CSV table of C-alpha atoms and ligand atoms in Angstrom, one decimal:
chain,number,residue,atom,x,y,z
A,15,MET,CA,73.8,184.9,56.4
A,16,ASN,CA,76.4,184.3,59.1
A,17,PRO,CA,79.3,182.1,58.1
A,18,LYS,CA,79.1,178.7,59.8
A,19,VAL,CA,82.3,177.3,61.5
A,20,MET,CA,82.3,173.7,62.6
A,21,VAL,CA,84.9,172.8,65.3
A,22,VAL,CA,85.7,169.1,65.6
A,23,CYS,CA,87.3,167.2,68.4
A,24,GLY,CA,87.6,163.6,69.5
A,25,THR,CA,89.8,163.0,72.3
A,26,ARG,CA,90.6,164.5,75.8
A,27,PRO,CA,93.4,166.8,74.7
A,28,ASP,CA,91.5,167.9,71.6
A,29,ALA,CA,88.6,168.9,73.8
A,30,ILE,CA,90.8,170.8,76.2
A,31,LYS,CA,92.6,172.7,73.5
A,32,VAL,CA,89.7,173.6,71.3
A,33,ALA,CA,87.6,174.6,74.3
A,34,PRO,CA,89.1,178.2,74.5
A,35,VAL,CA,88.5,178.7,70.8
A,36,VAL,CA,84.9,177.4,71.0
A,37,LEU,CA,84.2,179.7,73.9
A,38,ARG,CA,85.5,182.7,72.1
A,39,LEU,CA,83.9,181.8,68.8
A,40,LYS,CA,80.6,181.5,70.5
A,41,GLU,CA,81.0,185.2,71.6
A,42,SER,CA,81.0,186.2,67.9
A,43,ARG,CA,77.4,186.8,67.3
A,44,ASP,CA,78.1,187.1,63.6
A,45,ILE,CA,79.5,183.6,63.3
A,46,ASP,CA,77.4,180.4,63.7
A,47,THR,CA,79.7,178.0,65.7
A,48,MET,CA,79.0,174.3,65.9
A,49,LEU,CA,80.9,171.8,67.9
A,50,LEU,CA,81.1,168.2,66.5
A,51,VAL,CA,82.7,165.4,68.6
A,52,SER,CA,83.7,162.2,66.9
A,53,GLY,CA,83.5,160.4,70.2
A,54,GLN,CA,86.8,158.7,69.6
A,55,HIS,CA,87.0,159.1,73.4
A,56,ARG,CA,83.9,158.9,75.4
A,57,GLU,CA,84.1,159.5,79.2
A,58,MET,CA,87.3,161.4,79.0
A,59,LEU,CA,86.0,163.7,76.3
A,60,THR,CA,82.8,164.4,78.1
A,61,GLN,CA,84.6,165.0,81.3
A,62,ALA,CA,87.0,167.6,79.6
A,63,LEU,CA,84.2,169.5,77.8
A,64,GLN,CA,82.1,169.6,81.1
A,65,ASP,CA,85.0,171.5,82.9
A,66,PHE,CA,84.6,174.2,80.3
A,67,GLY,CA,80.8,174.2,80.4
A,68,ILE,CA,80.6,173.1,76.7
A,69,ALA,CA,78.2,170.6,75.2
A,70,PRO,CA,78.6,169.3,71.6
A,71,ASP,CA,76.1,170.0,69.0
A,72,PHE,CA,76.7,166.6,67.2
A,73,ASP,CA,78.2,163.5,68.6
A,74,LEU,CA,79.3,160.7,66.1
A,75,GLN,CA,79.8,158.2,69.0
A,76,VAL,CA,82.4,156.1,67.3
A,77,MET,CA,84.3,154.8,70.3
A,78,ARG,CA,84.6,151.0,70.7
A,79,HIS,CA,86.9,149.3,73.3
A,80,GLY,CA,90.0,148.0,71.6
A,81,GLN,CA,89.3,150.2,68.5
A,82,THR,CA,92.0,150.1,65.7
A,83,LEU,CA,93.2,153.1,63.9
A,84,ALA,CA,91.6,151.9,60.7
A,85,TYR,CA,88.3,151.6,62.5
A,86,ILE,CA,88.5,155.2,64.1
A,87,THR,CA,89.5,156.6,60.6
A,88,SER,CA,86.8,154.9,58.5
A,89,ALA,CA,84.0,155.3,61.1
A,90,THR,CA,84.7,158.9,61.7
A,91,LEU,CA,85.3,159.8,57.9
A,92,THR,CA,81.9,158.2,56.9
A,93,ALA,CA,79.8,159.8,59.8
A,94,LEU,CA,81.6,163.1,59.6
A,95,ASP,CA,81.0,163.3,55.8
A,96,GLU,CA,77.3,162.9,56.4
A,97,SER,CA,77.4,165.7,59.0
A,98,LEU,CA,79.2,168.0,56.6
A,99,GLU,CA,76.6,167.3,54.0
A,100,GLN,CA,73.8,168.2,56.4
A,101,SER,CA,75.3,171.1,58.1
A,102,GLN,CA,77.2,172.7,55.2
A,103,PRO,CA,79.8,174.6,57.2
A,104,ASP,CA,82.0,177.3,55.6
A,105,MET,CA,85.0,176.2,57.6
A,106,VAL,CA,86.2,173.2,59.6
A,107,VAL,CA,88.6,173.7,62.6
A,108,ALA,CA,90.4,171.0,64.6
A,109,GLN,CA,93.5,170.9,66.6
A,110,GLY,CA,96.7,168.7,67.0
A,111,ASP,CA,97.4,165.3,65.7
A,112,THR,CA,94.8,162.8,66.8
A,113,THR,CA,93.1,160.5,64.2
A,114,THR,CA,89.9,162.6,64.6
A,115,THR,CA,91.8,165.7,63.5
A,116,PHE,CA,93.4,164.1,60.5
A,117,VAL,CA,90.0,162.8,59.4
A,118,ALA,CA,88.3,166.1,60.0
A,119,ALA,CA,90.9,167.6,57.6
A,120,LEU,CA,90.3,164.9,55.1
A,121,ALA,CA,86.5,165.0,55.2
A,122,ALA,CA,86.7,168.9,54.8
A,123,PHE,CA,89.1,168.4,51.8
A,124,TYR,CA,86.8,165.9,50.2
A,125,ARG,CA,84.0,168.4,50.3
A,126,SER,CA,86.2,171.4,49.4
A,127,ILE,CA,85.6,173.2,52.8
A,128,PRO,CA,88.5,175.2,54.0
A,129,PHE,CA,90.3,173.6,57.0
A,130,ALA,CA,92.0,175.6,59.8
A,131,HIS,CA,94.6,173.7,61.9
A,132,ILE,CA,95.2,174.7,65.6
A,133,GLU,CA,98.6,173.5,66.9
A,134,ALA,CA,100.2,173.1,63.5
A,135,GLY,CA,103.8,172.5,62.8
A,136,LEU,CA,104.9,170.3,65.6
A,137,ARG,CA,107.4,167.8,64.1
A,138,THR,CA,109.8,165.0,65.0
A,139,GLU,CA,112.4,163.6,62.6
A,140,THR,CA,110.4,160.4,61.8
A,141,ILE,CA,107.0,159.9,60.4
A,142,ASP,CA,106.3,156.9,62.6
A,143,SER,CA,107.2,158.5,65.9
A,144,PRO,CA,105.0,159.3,67.7
A,145,PHE,CA,102.8,156.9,66.0
A,146,PRO,CA,100.4,157.7,64.3
A,147,GLU,CA,100.4,161.3,65.4
A,148,GLU,CA,103.4,162.5,63.4
A,149,PHE,CA,101.7,161.2,60.2
A,150,ASN,CA,98.4,162.8,61.2
A,151,ARG,CA,99.8,166.2,61.7
A,152,ARG,CA,102.0,166.2,58.5
A,153,ALA,CA,99.1,165.0,56.4
A,154,THR,CA,96.8,167.5,58.1
A,155,ALA,CA,99.2,170.3,57.2
A,156,GLN,CA,98.9,169.4,53.5
A,157,ILE,CA,95.2,170.2,53.7
A,158,ALA,CA,95.0,173.2,56.0
A,159,LYS,CA,94.3,176.7,54.6
A,160,ILE,CA,95.2,178.4,57.8
A,161,HIS,CA,97.9,177.0,60.1
A,162,PHE,CA,97.9,178.2,63.8
A,163,ALA,CA,101.5,177.5,64.8
A,164,PRO,CA,101.9,177.5,68.7
A,165,THR,CA,105.6,178.4,68.7
A,166,LYS,CA,108.4,179.9,66.6
A,167,LEU,CA,109.8,176.5,66.0
A,168,ALA,CA,106.4,175.2,64.8
A,169,LEU,CA,106.3,178.1,62.4
A,170,GLU,CA,109.7,177.4,61.1
A,171,ASN,CA,108.8,173.7,60.5
A,172,LEU,CA,105.9,174.8,58.5
A,173,LEU,CA,108.1,177.2,56.4
A,174,ALA,CA,110.6,174.4,55.8
A,175,GLU,CA,107.6,172.5,54.2
A,176,ARG,CA,107.0,175.4,51.9
A,177,ILE,CA,103.8,176.5,53.6
A,178,ASN,CA,103.2,180.1,52.8
A,179,ARG,CA,104.0,182.5,55.7
A,180,ASN,CA,100.7,184.4,54.9
A,181,ASP,CA,98.8,181.3,55.7
A,182,ILE,CA,100.4,180.9,59.2
A,183,VAL,CA,99.5,182.6,62.3
A,184,LEU,CA,102.0,182.4,65.3
A,185,SER,CA,99.2,182.0,67.9
A,186,GLY,CA,100.7,180.4,70.9
A,187,ASN,CA,99.2,177.2,72.2
A,188,THR,CA,95.5,177.1,73.3
A,189,SER,CA,96.6,174.6,76.2
A,190,ILE,CA,98.1,177.7,77.8
A,191,ASP,CA,94.8,179.7,77.6
A,192,ALA,CA,93.1,176.7,79.1
A,193,ILE,CA,95.6,176.1,82.0
A,194,GLN,CA,95.8,179.8,82.8
A,195,GLY,CA,92.0,180.0,82.8
A,196,VAL,CA,91.6,177.0,85.2
A,197,ALA,CA,94.8,176.9,87.3
A,198,ALA,CA,94.2,180.3,89.1
A,199,GLY,CA,90.9,178.8,90.3
A,200,VAL,CA,91.9,175.3,91.4
A,201,ASP,CA,92.9,174.1,94.8
A,202,SER,CA,95.8,171.9,95.5
A,203,ALA,CA,94.8,168.3,95.2
A,204,ASN,CA,97.2,167.1,97.8
A,205,VAL,CA,94.8,166.9,100.7
A,206,GLY,CA,95.6,164.2,103.1
A,207,ARG,CA,98.9,163.1,101.4
A,208,VAL,CA,102.0,163.3,103.4
A,209,GLY,CA,105.3,164.0,101.8
A,210,ARG,CA,106.2,164.8,98.2
A,211,THR,CA,104.0,163.6,95.5
A,212,ILE,CA,105.1,162.4,92.0
A,213,LEU,CA,102.3,162.7,89.5
A,214,VAL,CA,102.7,160.1,86.7
A,215,THR,CA,100.7,159.7,83.5
A,216,THR,CA,101.5,157.2,80.6
A,217,HIS,CA,99.4,156.3,77.7
A,218,ARG,CA,101.4,156.6,74.4
A,219,ARG,CA,101.2,153.8,72.0
A,220,GLU,CA,105.0,153.6,71.8
A,221,ASN,CA,105.0,152.8,75.6
A,222,TRP,CA,102.3,150.1,75.6
A,223,GLY,CA,103.5,146.9,77.2
A,224,GLU,CA,107.2,146.5,78.0
A,225,PRO,CA,108.2,150.2,78.1
A,226,GLN,CA,105.3,150.8,80.6
A,227,ARG,CA,106.5,148.0,82.7
A,228,ARG,CA,110.0,149.6,82.7
A,229,ILE,CA,108.3,152.8,83.9
A,230,CYS,CA,106.5,150.9,86.6
A,231,HIS,CA,109.9,149.4,87.8
A,232,ALA,CA,111.4,152.8,88.0
A,233,ILE,CA,108.4,154.0,90.2
A,234,LYS,CA,108.8,151.0,92.6
A,235,GLU,CA,112.5,151.6,93.0
A,236,LEU,CA,111.9,155.3,93.7
A,237,ILE,CA,109.4,154.4,96.3
A,238,ASP,CA,111.8,152.0,98.0
A,239,ARG,CA,114.6,154.7,98.0
A,240,PHE,CA,112.7,157.6,99.2
A,241,PRO,CA,110.4,157.0,102.2
A,242,ASP,CA,108.9,160.6,102.0
A,243,ILE,CA,107.4,160.3,98.4
A,244,ASN,CA,104.1,159.1,97.3
A,245,VAL,CA,103.0,158.5,93.7
A,246,VAL,CA,99.7,159.4,92.2
A,247,LEU,CA,98.9,157.8,88.8
A,248,PRO,CA,95.6,158.7,87.0
A,249,MET,CA,95.1,155.8,84.6
A,250,HIS,CA,94.0,156.5,81.0
A,251,ARG,CA,90.9,154.4,80.3
A,252,ASN,CA,92.6,152.3,77.7
A,253,GLU,CA,92.4,148.7,79.1
A,254,ALA,CA,95.8,147.8,77.5
A,255,VAL,CA,97.4,150.6,79.6
A,256,ARG,CA,95.4,149.7,82.8
A,257,ASP,CA,96.3,146.1,82.7
A,258,VAL,CA,100.0,146.7,82.9
A,259,LEU,CA,99.7,149.4,85.5
A,260,ARG,CA,97.4,147.3,87.8
A,261,SER,CA,99.6,144.3,87.4
A,262,GLU,CA,102.7,146.2,88.3
A,263,LEU,CA,101.5,148.7,90.8
A,264,SER,CA,98.2,147.8,92.5
A,265,ASN,CA,99.7,146.5,95.7
A,266,VAL,CA,102.6,149.0,96.0
A,267,ASP,CA,102.6,151.1,99.2
A,268,ARG,CA,102.4,154.8,98.6
A,269,VAL,CA,101.3,154.3,95.0
A,270,GLU,CA,97.8,155.4,94.2
A,271,LEU,CA,96.2,154.3,90.9
A,272,ILE,CA,93.2,156.5,90.4
A,273,GLU,CA,90.5,157.1,87.8
A,274,PRO,CA,91.3,159.9,85.5
A,275,PRO,CA,90.3,163.1,87.2
A,276,GLY,CA,88.6,165.9,85.1
A,277,TYR,CA,90.8,168.7,83.8
A,278,LYS,CA,90.3,171.1,86.7
A,279,GLU,CA,91.0,168.4,89.3
A,280,PHE,CA,94.1,167.2,87.3
A,281,ALA,CA,95.4,170.8,87.2
A,282,GLY,CA,95.2,170.6,91.1
A,283,TYR,CA,97.2,167.5,91.0
A,284,MET,CA,99.7,169.1,88.7
A,285,ARG,CA,100.0,172.2,90.8
A,286,SER,CA,100.6,170.2,94.1
A,287,ALA,CA,103.0,167.8,92.5
A,288,TYR,CA,106.7,167.9,93.4
A,289,LEU,CA,107.7,166.3,90.2
A,290,ILE,CA,105.8,165.0,87.2
A,291,LEU,CA,106.7,161.9,85.1
A,292,SER,CA,104.7,161.9,81.8
A,293,ASP,CA,104.6,160.8,78.2
A,294,SER,CA,101.7,163.1,77.6
A,295,GLY,CA,101.9,166.0,75.0
A,296,GLY,CA,99.6,168.3,76.8
A,297,VAL,CA,101.2,167.8,80.2
A,298,GLN,CA,104.6,168.8,78.6
A,299,GLU,CA,103.1,172.1,77.7
A,300,GLU,CA,101.2,172.7,81.1
A,301,ALA,CA,103.9,171.7,83.5
A,302,PRO,CA,106.3,174.5,82.6
A,303,ALA,CA,103.5,177.1,82.9
A,304,LEU,CA,102.9,175.8,86.5
A,305,GLY,CA,106.6,175.6,87.3
A,306,ILE,CA,106.6,171.9,88.0
A,307,PRO,CA,109.6,170.0,86.6
A,308,VAL,CA,108.6,167.2,84.2
A,309,LEU,CA,110.6,164.1,83.1
A,310,VAL,CA,109.3,163.1,79.7
A,311,LEU,CA,108.9,159.3,79.3
A,312,ARG,CA,109.7,159.3,75.6
A,313,ASN,CA,112.6,158.9,73.4
A,314,GLU,CA,111.8,161.7,71.2
A,315,THR,CA,109.6,164.8,71.6
A,316,GLU,CA,107.9,167.2,69.2
A,317,ARG,CA,108.0,169.7,72.1
A,318,PRO,CA,111.6,170.6,72.7
A,319,GLU,CA,110.7,174.1,73.9
A,320,GLY,CA,110.1,172.9,77.4
A,321,ILE,CA,113.5,171.2,77.4
A,322,ASP,CA,115.2,174.4,76.1
A,323,ALA,CA,113.4,176.5,78.7
A,324,GLY,CA,114.9,174.1,81.4
A,325,ASN,CA,111.6,172.8,82.8
A,326,ALA,CA,111.6,169.3,81.1
A,327,LEU,CA,114.1,166.6,80.4
A,328,LEU,CA,113.7,163.8,78.0
A,329,VAL,CA,114.4,160.5,79.9
A,330,GLY,CA,112.7,157.8,77.8
A,331,THR,CA,111.7,154.6,79.5
A,332,ASP,CA,115.0,153.1,80.7
A,333,PRO,CA,114.4,152.6,84.4
A,334,GLN,CA,117.9,153.4,85.3
A,335,ARG,CA,117.7,156.9,83.6
A,336,ILE,CA,114.3,157.6,85.2
A,337,ILE,CA,115.6,156.7,88.6
A,338,MET,CA,118.7,158.7,88.2
A,339,GLU,CA,117.0,161.9,87.0
A,340,ALA,CA,114.2,161.6,89.4
A,341,SER,CA,116.6,160.9,92.4
A,342,LEU,CA,118.6,164.0,91.4
A,343,LEU,CA,115.6,166.2,91.5
A,344,LEU,CA,114.4,164.7,94.9
A,345,THR,CA,118.0,165.3,96.5
A,346,ASP,CA,119.5,168.3,94.7
A,347,SER,CA,117.7,171.5,95.6
A,348,LYS,CA,119.6,173.6,93.3
A,349,ARG,CA,118.8,171.4,90.3
A,350,TYR,CA,115.2,171.3,91.5
A,351,ALA,CA,115.0,175.1,91.8
A,352,ALA,CA,116.4,175.6,88.3
A,353,MET,CA,113.8,173.3,86.8
A,354,SER,CA,110.9,174.6,88.7
A,355,ARG,CA,111.1,178.2,87.6
A,356,ALA,CA,107.9,178.8,85.7
A,357,SER,CA,108.1,179.7,82.0
A,358,ASN,CA,105.8,179.9,79.1
A,359,PRO,CA,107.5,178.7,75.9
A,360,TYR,CA,104.2,177.4,74.6
A,361,GLY,CA,101.9,180.5,74.8
A,362,ASP,CA,100.8,183.6,76.5
A,363,GLY,CA,97.1,182.9,77.1
A,364,LEU,CA,96.0,184.9,74.0
A,365,ALA,CA,95.9,182.0,71.5
A,366,ALA,CA,92.2,181.7,71.2
A,367,GLN,CA,91.9,185.5,70.6
A,368,ARG,CA,94.4,185.4,67.8
A,369,ILE,CA,92.8,182.3,66.2
A,370,VAL,CA,89.3,183.8,66.3
A,371,SER,CA,90.7,187.0,64.9
A,372,ALA,CA,92.2,185.1,62.0
A,373,ILE,CA,88.9,183.3,61.4
A,374,ARG,CA,87.0,186.6,61.4
A,375,LYS,CA,89.5,188.0,59.0
A,376,TRP,CA,89.2,185.0,56.7
A,377,PHE,CA,85.4,185.7,56.5
A,378,GLY,CA,85.9,189.5,56.0
A,379,LEU,CA,84.4,190.3,59.5
A,380,PRO,CA,85.9,193.1,61.6
A,381,PHE,CA,88.7,191.6,63.8
A,382,ASP,CA,91.0,192.7,66.6
A,383,ALA,CA,94.6,193.0,65.3
A,384,ILE,CA,96.5,191.1,68.1
A,385,PRO,CA,100.4,190.9,67.6
A,386,GLU,CA,101.6,187.4,67.1
A,387,PHE,CA,102.9,185.3,70.0
A,388,ARG,CA,106.6,186.2,70.6
A,389,GLY,CA,107.7,182.9,72.2
B,412,LIG,C1,94.3,159.0,71.6
B,412,LIG,C2,95.1,159.7,70.4
B,412,LIG,C3,96.5,160.1,71.0
B,412,LIG,C4,96.2,161.0,72.2
B,412,LIG,C5,95.4,160.3,73.3
B,412,LIG,C6,95.0,161.2,74.4
B,412,LIG,C7,95.0,158.8,68.1
B,412,LIG,C8,95.4,157.7,67.2
B,412,LIG,N1,95.4,158.6,69.4
B,412,LIG,O1,95.0,157.8,71.9
B,412,LIG,O2,97.1,160.8,70.0
B,412,LIG,O3,97.5,161.2,72.8
B,412,LIG,O4,94.1,159.9,72.6
B,412,LIG,O5,94.5,160.6,75.5
B,412,LIG,O6,94.2,159.7,67.8
B,412,LIG,N2,88.8,154.7,76.2
B,412,LIG,C9,87.7,154.7,77.0
B,412,LIG,N3,87.1,155.8,77.3
B,412,LIG,C10,87.5,157.0,77.0
B,412,LIG,C11,88.7,157.0,76.1
B,412,LIG,C12,89.3,155.9,75.7
B,412,LIG,O7,87.2,153.6,77.4
B,412,LIG,O8,86.9,158.1,77.3
B,412,LIG,C13,89.4,153.4,75.8
B,412,LIG,C14,88.7,152.7,74.8
B,412,LIG,O9,88.7,151.3,75.1
B,412,LIG,C15,89.5,153.0,73.5
B,412,LIG,C16,90.9,153.1,74.1
B,412,LIG,O10,90.7,153.7,75.3
B,412,LIG,O11,89.3,152.0,72.5
B,412,LIG,C17,91.9,153.8,73.2
B,412,LIG,O12,91.4,155.0,72.7
B,412,LIG,P1,92.1,155.6,71.4
B,412,LIG,O13,91.5,157.0,71.2
B,412,LIG,O14,92.0,154.7,70.3
B,412,LIG,O15,93.6,155.8,71.8
B,412,LIG,P2,94.3,156.7,72.9
B,412,LIG,O16,95.5,155.8,73.3
B,412,LIG,O17,93.4,157.1,73.8
B,413,LIG,N1,94.5,165.4,81.8
B,413,LIG,C1,93.4,165.2,82.5
B,413,LIG,N2,93.1,164.2,83.3
B,413,LIG,C2,94.2,163.3,83.4
B,413,LIG,C3,95.3,163.3,82.7
B,413,LIG,C4,95.5,164.5,81.8
B,413,LIG,O1,92.5,166.1,82.4
B,413,LIG,O2,93.9,162.3,84.2
B,413,LIG,C5,94.7,166.6,80.9
B,413,LIG,C6,95.9,167.3,80.9
B,413,LIG,O3,95.9,168.3,81.8
B,413,LIG,C7,96.2,167.7,79.5
B,413,LIG,C8,95.5,166.7,78.7
B,413,LIG,O4,94.6,166.0,79.6
B,413,LIG,O5,95.5,168.9,79.2
B,413,LIG,C9,96.4,165.7,78.0
B,413,LIG,O6,95.8,164.6,77.5
B,413,LIG,P1,96.5,163.3,77.3
B,413,LIG,O7,97.7,163.1,78.1
B,413,LIG,O8,95.5,162.2,77.4
B,413,LIG,O9,96.9,163.4,75.8
B,413,LIG,P2,98.2,164.0,75.0
B,413,LIG,O10,98.3,165.4,75.3
B,413,LIG,O11,99.3,163.1,75.2
B,413,LIG,O12,97.8,163.9,73.5
């Protein structure tokens, strides 16, 4: 009988980052691959999977507007446990640090099913920042039997937590597989816009409310100072985020608040942006690969590699700092050129191959021995 692997995802970034693995696993005829979505996100998750031509086998449909962390955790845990009982997978796989991922690990643990963690080992100094993601990934690491570390730093973080080196694969991040796969084929999304576009995304819990207002103030000031710029802001579907963005920016000239585009279209927006301002984790990984400078709207990041590579700068949410750094990039061509040199500190596009090879090895199936990511 073929081993059964259940891949679990719940949110937009989960979907984008597991997609390359799901597609490659499905090429393995000697593994039965199932995709289960918690539905922690609804439209944004469906949209992301559609861009990869993937449909889930199971959908727990847990999303509610205004959902709490306790609700997502308990609803997903109960429903996922029933699915595990019915499907009896031999391995559960999930990525990153969302509540769905933590719960997938916990549910697998309760049923003594081996859990494999994609994008393992990202860390900040404090367990409550980013909240609750830092807890989610630390707790998930306690359970995982295989840890797919995207970078050398992530690998070192895991070793420092006494995870056995033999249980870690330095795979690179699957986000780079995804962006390399789609970016080549996407058109610039800048049709009809005149001047330089600043692409902005903000959704992090830490930035809800006042910090997001400060980001909006910085955007308004930049619009006033630079007549040749326009701002495109795809709004996350969370109403708490949208309320602030709409109240601050709906009537501002040259600022477009748009519905969140699908992954391919969003890649087009990234490619055609002059500059990106974002508090997103995934965007911090993709922007360097596309050679677009990114100002990170956070006080702390678990992804320092893009900063070390010179593509990203941590600016927080102080409007003066955002305005200063963005203004420099809009006026200083040398600085801009230095930050827009494409680099790939997060992966080389082979992460999914390495991950599937390791899963095949786990089950004693023939596998391709691919050297680890060197980044
Ligand atoms: C979640 C993750 C966060 C990740 C982010 C990516 C947790 C705790 N948080 O945060 O790590 O960075 O996803 O985007 O796992 N909504 C919709 N439709 C959708 C998606 C969301 O309407 O397709 C609305 C719902 O009202 C929902 C709210 O957004 O209640 C918040 O969603 P939730 O997953 O709880 O939090 P995010 O901020 O999206
Ligand atoms: N993304 C997208 N549409 C958008 C904004 C982002 O497809 O409107 C993609 C982006 O390219 C990246 C991922 O979604 O791959 C990041 O998701 P998000 O910012 O929601 O979550 P995070 O990475 O911060 O957890």
